[in-house]
């Protein structure tokens, strides 16, 4: 079995004679990548890299391992005990990791699943799963839809409006994530572009999604059922902007007649109890 490596390179100097210096050792990436796939992605500052493995392995499910840069030892260390596998289809030979993308701050991860055929060419399949980094557990978890998006119930994007696979397309050949930032450099919205191919028309196409409208792309938590359940969970990261103040459970509301008074539950004021 061959082991394929991923290299993280940094350019030193600014003139035409600059050289590229490898950072740390080789990062393993099992099995040869599928044709046209993008099996490694890096955050904007270079401190985080996501690497796909086993995309073409018929005996194991595809997986993605995320590494953070250790500037003391000058190596990339894996985060999390286990690599990320598909939450939707964790079976062997699922094509998970065909293409990966990390956003600018490295806290949102998009992974496509396309099963190549025996010659390594993409089949007409495809789905994209979204994951967000949880600083509490120091791992990535499946993100979840904005509660207002009643048509969504998981972390998956598929090709048509009904979130089904289009049998005539290879959806998710290449992914790219982008962000808008406010004046303080904080992400205000996250966008995903998806390049795909239609076998019927023999043409490629690109779709763009505003993830911040449809998901909580920065909210990575182990127990998503605690979001928006009517009870304020003040622990980070639940009561943060990334998780929309615990899905609105911890949203502080103004009290009538007291413009500077913001509380979670205004009904508890003037209720006869201190």
Short mmCIF file of C-alpha atoms in Angstrom, two decimals:
data_model
loop_
_atom_site.label_atom_id
_atom_site.label_comp_id
_atom_site.label_asym_id
_atom_site.label_seq_id
_atom_site.Cartn_x
_atom_site.Cartn_y
_atom_site.Cartn_z
CA UNK A 1 0.00 0.00 0.00
CA UNK A 2 1.34 3.39 -0.96
CA UNK A 3 1.16 6.29 1.44
CA UNK A 4 0.78 9.73 -0.11
CA UNK A 5 1.97 12.79 1.78
CA UNK A 6 0.83 16.37 2.11
CA UNK A 7 3.42 19.11 2.46
CA UNK A 8 2.98 22.47 4.18
CA UNK A 9 5.36 24.98 2.63
CA UNK A 10 6.34 28.52 3.57
CA UNK A 11 8.15 30.89 1.24
CA UNK A 12 11.16 32.70 2.68
CA UNK A 13 12.38 35.99 1.21
CA UNK A 14 10.72 38.32 -1.25
CA UNK A 15 12.88 38.25 -4.37
CA UNK A 16 12.85 35.94 -7.37
CA UNK A 17 15.45 33.71 -5.75
CA UNK A 18 13.20 32.88 -2.78
CA UNK A 19 13.06 29.27 -1.70
CA UNK A 20 10.19 27.24 -0.27
CA UNK A 21 10.90 25.64 3.10
CA UNK A 22 8.86 22.70 4.34
CA UNK A 23 7.23 23.13 7.74
CA UNK A 24 7.34 19.99 9.86
CA UNK A 25 7.32 16.50 8.40
CA UNK A 26 5.11 14.85 5.80
CA UNK A 27 1.42 14.61 6.71
CA UNK A 28 0.14 11.18 5.59
CA UNK A 29 -2.79 10.94 3.19
CA UNK A 30 -3.72 7.32 2.51
CA UNK A 31 -4.45 6.13 -1.04
CA UNK A 32 -4.00 8.01 -4.27
CA UNK A 33 -6.48 10.90 -4.60
CA UNK A 34 -9.33 10.64 -7.08
CA UNK A 35 -8.97 12.53 -10.34
CA UNK A 36 -9.82 16.20 -9.94
CA UNK A 37 -10.21 16.01 -6.18
CA UNK A 38 -8.92 18.54 -3.66
CA UNK A 39 -7.87 16.53 -0.64
CA UNK A 40 -6.13 19.21 1.41
CA UNK A 41 -7.13 22.72 2.49
CA UNK A 42 -5.53 25.34 4.73
CA UNK A 43 -6.82 28.22 6.85
CA UNK A 44 -5.90 31.79 5.98
CA UNK A 45 -3.10 32.06 8.53
CA UNK A 46 -1.68 28.62 7.71
CA UNK A 47 -2.11 27.36 11.27
CA UNK A 48 -4.72 24.72 10.41
CA UNK A 49 -4.83 22.16 7.60
CA UNK A 50 -7.46 19.55 6.72
CA UNK A 51 -6.31 16.40 4.89
CA UNK A 52 -8.57 13.72 3.38
CA UNK A 53 -7.67 10.02 3.41
CA UNK A 54 -9.14 6.78 2.08
CA UNK A 55 -11.25 8.50 -0.59
CA UNK A 56 -10.60 5.55 -2.92
CA UNK A 57 -10.51 2.85 -0.23
CA UNK A 58 -13.17 0.19 -0.88
CA UNK A 59 -12.70 -1.31 2.59
CA UNK A 60 -12.90 1.78 4.80
CA UNK A 61 -14.97 4.97 4.86
CA UNK A 62 -13.32 8.16 3.72
CA UNK A 63 -12.09 10.42 6.49
CA UNK A 64 -10.63 13.87 7.06
CA UNK A 65 -8.03 14.66 9.70
CA UNK A 66 -7.43 18.24 10.82
CA UNK A 67 -4.02 19.38 12.01
CA UNK A 68 -3.02 22.49 13.98
CA UNK A 69 0.44 24.01 13.78
CA UNK A 70 2.62 23.63 16.87
CA UNK A 71 5.00 26.57 16.60
CA UNK A 72 7.14 25.33 19.50
CA UNK A 73 8.01 22.02 17.85
CA UNK A 74 7.38 23.35 14.32
CA UNK A 75 5.09 20.48 13.32
CA UNK A 76 1.41 19.97 12.49
CA UNK A 77 -0.36 17.95 15.20
CA UNK A 78 -3.73 16.22 14.64
CA UNK A 79 -6.63 17.62 16.64
CA UNK A 80 -9.28 15.32 18.04
CA UNK A 81 -8.91 11.68 18.98
CA UNK A 82 -10.41 10.40 15.72
CA UNK A 83 -10.55 11.65 12.16
CA UNK A 84 -13.80 13.14 10.89
CA UNK A 85 -16.08 10.68 9.08
CA UNK A 86 -19.39 11.21 7.33
CA UNK A 87 -22.38 11.71 9.64
CA UNK A 88 -24.69 10.91 6.75
CA UNK A 89 -23.12 7.79 5.22
CA UNK A 90 -20.22 6.35 7.27
CA UNK A 91 -19.96 3.22 5.12
CA UNK A 92 -16.84 1.96 3.38
CA UNK A 93 -16.12 3.27 -0.12
CA UNK A 94 -18.36 6.32 0.40
CA UNK A 95 -16.10 8.82 -1.37
CA UNK A 96 -16.12 11.11 1.68
CA UNK A 97 -13.31 13.65 1.39
CA UNK A 98 -13.32 14.00 -2.40
CA UNK A 99 -12.94 17.74 -1.88
CA UNK A 100 -12.34 19.72 1.32
CA UNK A 101 -12.38 23.44 2.11
CA UNK A 102 -11.51 25.46 5.21
CA UNK A 103 -12.71 29.00 5.80
CA UNK A 104 -10.41 31.92 6.52
CA UNK A 105 -10.29 31.43 10.30
CA UNK A 106 -10.21 27.64 10.00
CA UNK A 107 -13.37 27.13 12.07
CA UNK A 108 -15.73 26.02 9.28
CA UNK A 109 -14.99 22.89 7.24
CA UNK A 110 -16.83 21.68 4.13
CA UNK A 111 -16.35 18.12 2.83
CA UNK A 112 -17.87 16.57 -0.29
CA UNK A 113 -18.60 12.90 -0.96
CA UNK A 114 -18.27 11.65 -4.53
CA UNK A 115 -17.65 7.98 -5.23
CA UNK A 116 -15.18 7.57 -8.10
CA UNK A 117 -15.62 4.67 -10.51
CA UNK A 118 -13.06 1.91 -11.03
CA UNK A 119 -11.00 4.22 -13.25
CA UNK A 120 -10.94 7.01 -10.68
CA UNK A 121 -13.42 9.21 -12.55
CA UNK A 122 -16.28 10.88 -10.63
CA UNK A 123 -19.63 9.12 -10.70
CA UNK A 124 -22.92 10.95 -10.83
CA UNK A 125 -23.31 11.28 -7.08
CA UNK A 126 -22.57 13.91 -4.50
CA UNK A 127 -23.30 15.51 -1.15
CA UNK A 128 -21.57 18.11 1.02
CA UNK A 129 -21.34 18.01 4.80
CA UNK A 130 -20.52 20.99 7.01
CA UNK A 131 -18.56 20.92 10.26
CA UNK A 132 -17.62 23.61 12.78
CA UNK A 133 -14.80 23.76 15.32
CA UNK A 134 -15.67 23.53 19.01
CA UNK A 135 -12.98 25.19 21.18
CA UNK A 136 -14.37 23.46 24.28
CA UNK A 137 -13.77 19.91 23.02
CA UNK A 138 -11.02 21.01 20.59
CA UNK A 139 -12.63 19.07 17.78
CA UNK A 140 -14.93 19.51 14.80
CA UNK A 141 -18.62 18.62 15.06
CA UNK A 142 -21.36 18.53 12.46
CA UNK A 143 -22.96 21.94 12.22
CA UNK A 144 -26.73 22.28 12.11
CA UNK A 145 -29.35 24.36 10.33
CA UNK A 146 -30.68 27.66 11.47
CA UNK A 147 -33.97 26.76 13.23
CA UNK A 148 -35.79 29.07 10.81
CA UNK A 149 -34.77 26.74 7.96
CA UNK A 150 -37.53 24.21 8.53
CA UNK A 151 -36.69 22.32 5.33
CA UNK A 152 -33.27 21.35 6.70
CA UNK A 153 -32.65 18.85 9.47
CA UNK A 154 -28.94 18.03 9.18
CA UNK A 155 -25.52 19.33 8.12
CA UNK A 156 -25.89 18.29 4.47
CA UNK A 157 -26.21 20.20 1.20
CA UNK A 158 -27.31 18.33 -1.92
CA UNK A 159 -27.77 19.40 -5.50
CA UNK A 160 -31.43 20.19 -6.06
CA UNK A 161 -33.93 22.33 -4.19
CA UNK A 162 -35.39 19.32 -2.39
CA UNK A 163 -31.95 18.35 -1.08
CA UNK A 164 -31.84 15.13 -3.08
CA UNK A 165 -29.06 13.77 -5.22
CA UNK A 166 -29.30 14.50 -8.91
CA UNK A 167 -28.48 11.27 -10.66
CA UNK A 168 -27.16 13.18 -13.67
CA UNK A 169 -24.55 15.21 -11.79
CA UNK A 170 -21.30 14.91 -9.87
CA UNK A 171 -21.97 17.45 -7.11
CA UNK A 172 -19.04 18.82 -5.10
CA UNK A 173 -16.02 18.29 -7.35
CA UNK A 174 -14.33 21.34 -5.82
CA UNK A 175 -15.27 23.45 -2.82
CA UNK A 176 -14.25 26.90 -1.68
CA UNK A 177 -15.18 28.85 1.46
CA UNK A 178 -15.10 32.64 1.85
CA UNK A 179 -16.02 35.06 4.61
CA UNK A 180 -17.17 38.62 5.13
CA UNK A 181 -15.68 40.33 8.16
CA UNK A 182 -16.88 43.32 10.17
CA UNK A 183 -14.68 46.27 11.13
CA UNK A 184 -13.29 44.27 14.07
CA UNK A 185 -12.21 41.40 11.84
CA UNK A 186 -15.00 39.11 13.11
CA UNK A 187 -16.73 36.91 10.55
CA UNK A 188 -20.19 38.23 9.72
CA UNK A 189 -21.12 35.68 7.04
CA UNK A 190 -19.69 32.51 5.52
CA UNK A 191 -20.12 31.55 1.87
CA UNK A 192 -19.59 28.26 0.04
CA UNK A 193 -19.02 27.78 -3.69
CA UNK A 194 -19.46 24.33 -5.22
CA UNK A 195 -18.16 23.30 -8.64
CA UNK A 196 -19.99 20.34 -10.16
CA UNK A 197 -20.57 18.60 -13.49
CA UNK A 198 -23.75 17.64 -15.34
CA UNK A 199 -23.31 14.44 -17.34
CA UNK A 200 -26.48 15.04 -19.39
CA UNK A 201 -25.44 18.46 -20.69
CA UNK A 202 -21.71 17.69 -20.50
CA UNK A 203 -21.15 21.05 -18.83
CA UNK A 204 -19.79 22.13 -15.50
CA UNK A 205 -21.58 24.55 -13.21
CA UNK A 206 -21.00 26.39 -9.92
CA UNK A 207 -23.47 27.05 -7.11
CA UNK A 208 -22.96 29.55 -4.27
CA UNK A 209 -24.55 29.27 -0.81
CA UNK A 210 -24.76 31.81 2.01
CA UNK A 211 -24.18 29.38 4.87
CA UNK A 212 -24.92 31.99 7.52
CA UNK A 213 -28.53 32.21 6.34
CA UNK A 214 -29.10 28.46 6.36
CA UNK A 215 -26.79 27.11 9.07
CA UNK A 216 -24.83 28.05 12.17
CA UNK A 217 -21.50 27.64 10.31
CA UNK A 218 -19.31 28.68 13.26
CA UNK A 219 -21.18 26.78 15.97
CA UNK A 220 -19.60 23.39 16.59
CA UNK A 221 -21.11 21.66 19.62
CA UNK A 222 -21.52 18.09 20.78
CA UNK A 223 -25.19 18.42 21.77
CA UNK A 224 -27.10 20.52 19.20
CA UNK A 225 -30.45 19.61 20.79
CA UNK A 226 -29.55 22.07 23.57
CA UNK A 227 -29.69 24.94 21.07
CA UNK A 228 -33.05 26.67 20.86
CA UNK A 229 -34.70 24.41 23.46
CA UNK A 230 -36.12 27.29 25.49
CA UNK A 231 -33.48 27.12 28.25
CA UNK A 232 -30.48 29.45 28.30
CA UNK A 233 -27.24 27.45 28.48
CA UNK A 234 -24.66 30.04 29.49
CA UNK A 235 -21.65 27.75 28.92
CA UNK A 236 -19.40 28.56 25.98
CA UNK A 237 -19.75 28.03 23.11
CA UNK A 238 -23.56 27.85 23.47
CA UNK A 239 -24.11 31.44 24.59
CA UNK A 240 -21.89 33.00 21.93
CA UNK A 241 -22.49 34.95 18.76
CA UNK A 242 -21.39 31.90 16.74
CA UNK A 243 -24.28 29.91 18.23
CA UNK A 244 -26.64 32.91 18.06
CA UNK A 245 -26.94 33.25 21.84
CA UNK A 246 -27.88 29.60 22.34
CA UNK A 247 -30.26 29.74 19.41
CA UNK A 248 -32.02 32.74 20.96
CA UNK A 249 -32.46 31.11 24.37
CA UNK A 250 -29.99 33.57 25.92
CA UNK A 251 -31.03 36.57 23.87
CA UNK A 252 -31.42 39.56 26.17
CA UNK A 253 -34.60 41.52 25.46
CA UNK A 254 -35.45 45.12 26.40
CA UNK A 255 -38.01 45.66 29.15
CA UNK A 256 -40.90 48.03 28.46
CA UNK A 257 -40.36 51.30 30.28
CA UNK A 258 -36.71 50.51 31.08
CA UNK A 259 -34.70 51.19 27.89
CA UNK A 260 -31.36 50.25 29.47
CA UNK A 261 -32.61 46.99 31.03
CA UNK A 262 -31.96 43.85 28.97
CA UNK A 263 -32.82 40.44 30.45
CA UNK A 264 -33.32 36.91 29.18
CA UNK A 265 -36.88 36.55 30.51
CA UNK A 266 -38.79 39.85 30.96
CA UNK A 267 -41.79 37.98 32.41
CA UNK A 268 -39.79 37.38 35.60
CA UNK A 269 -39.92 41.12 36.37
CA UNK A 270 -42.83 42.38 38.50
CA UNK A 271 -44.09 38.84 39.00
CA UNK A 272 -44.39 39.17 42.78
CA UNK A 273 -41.14 37.31 43.54
CA UNK A 274 -37.71 38.75 44.26
#
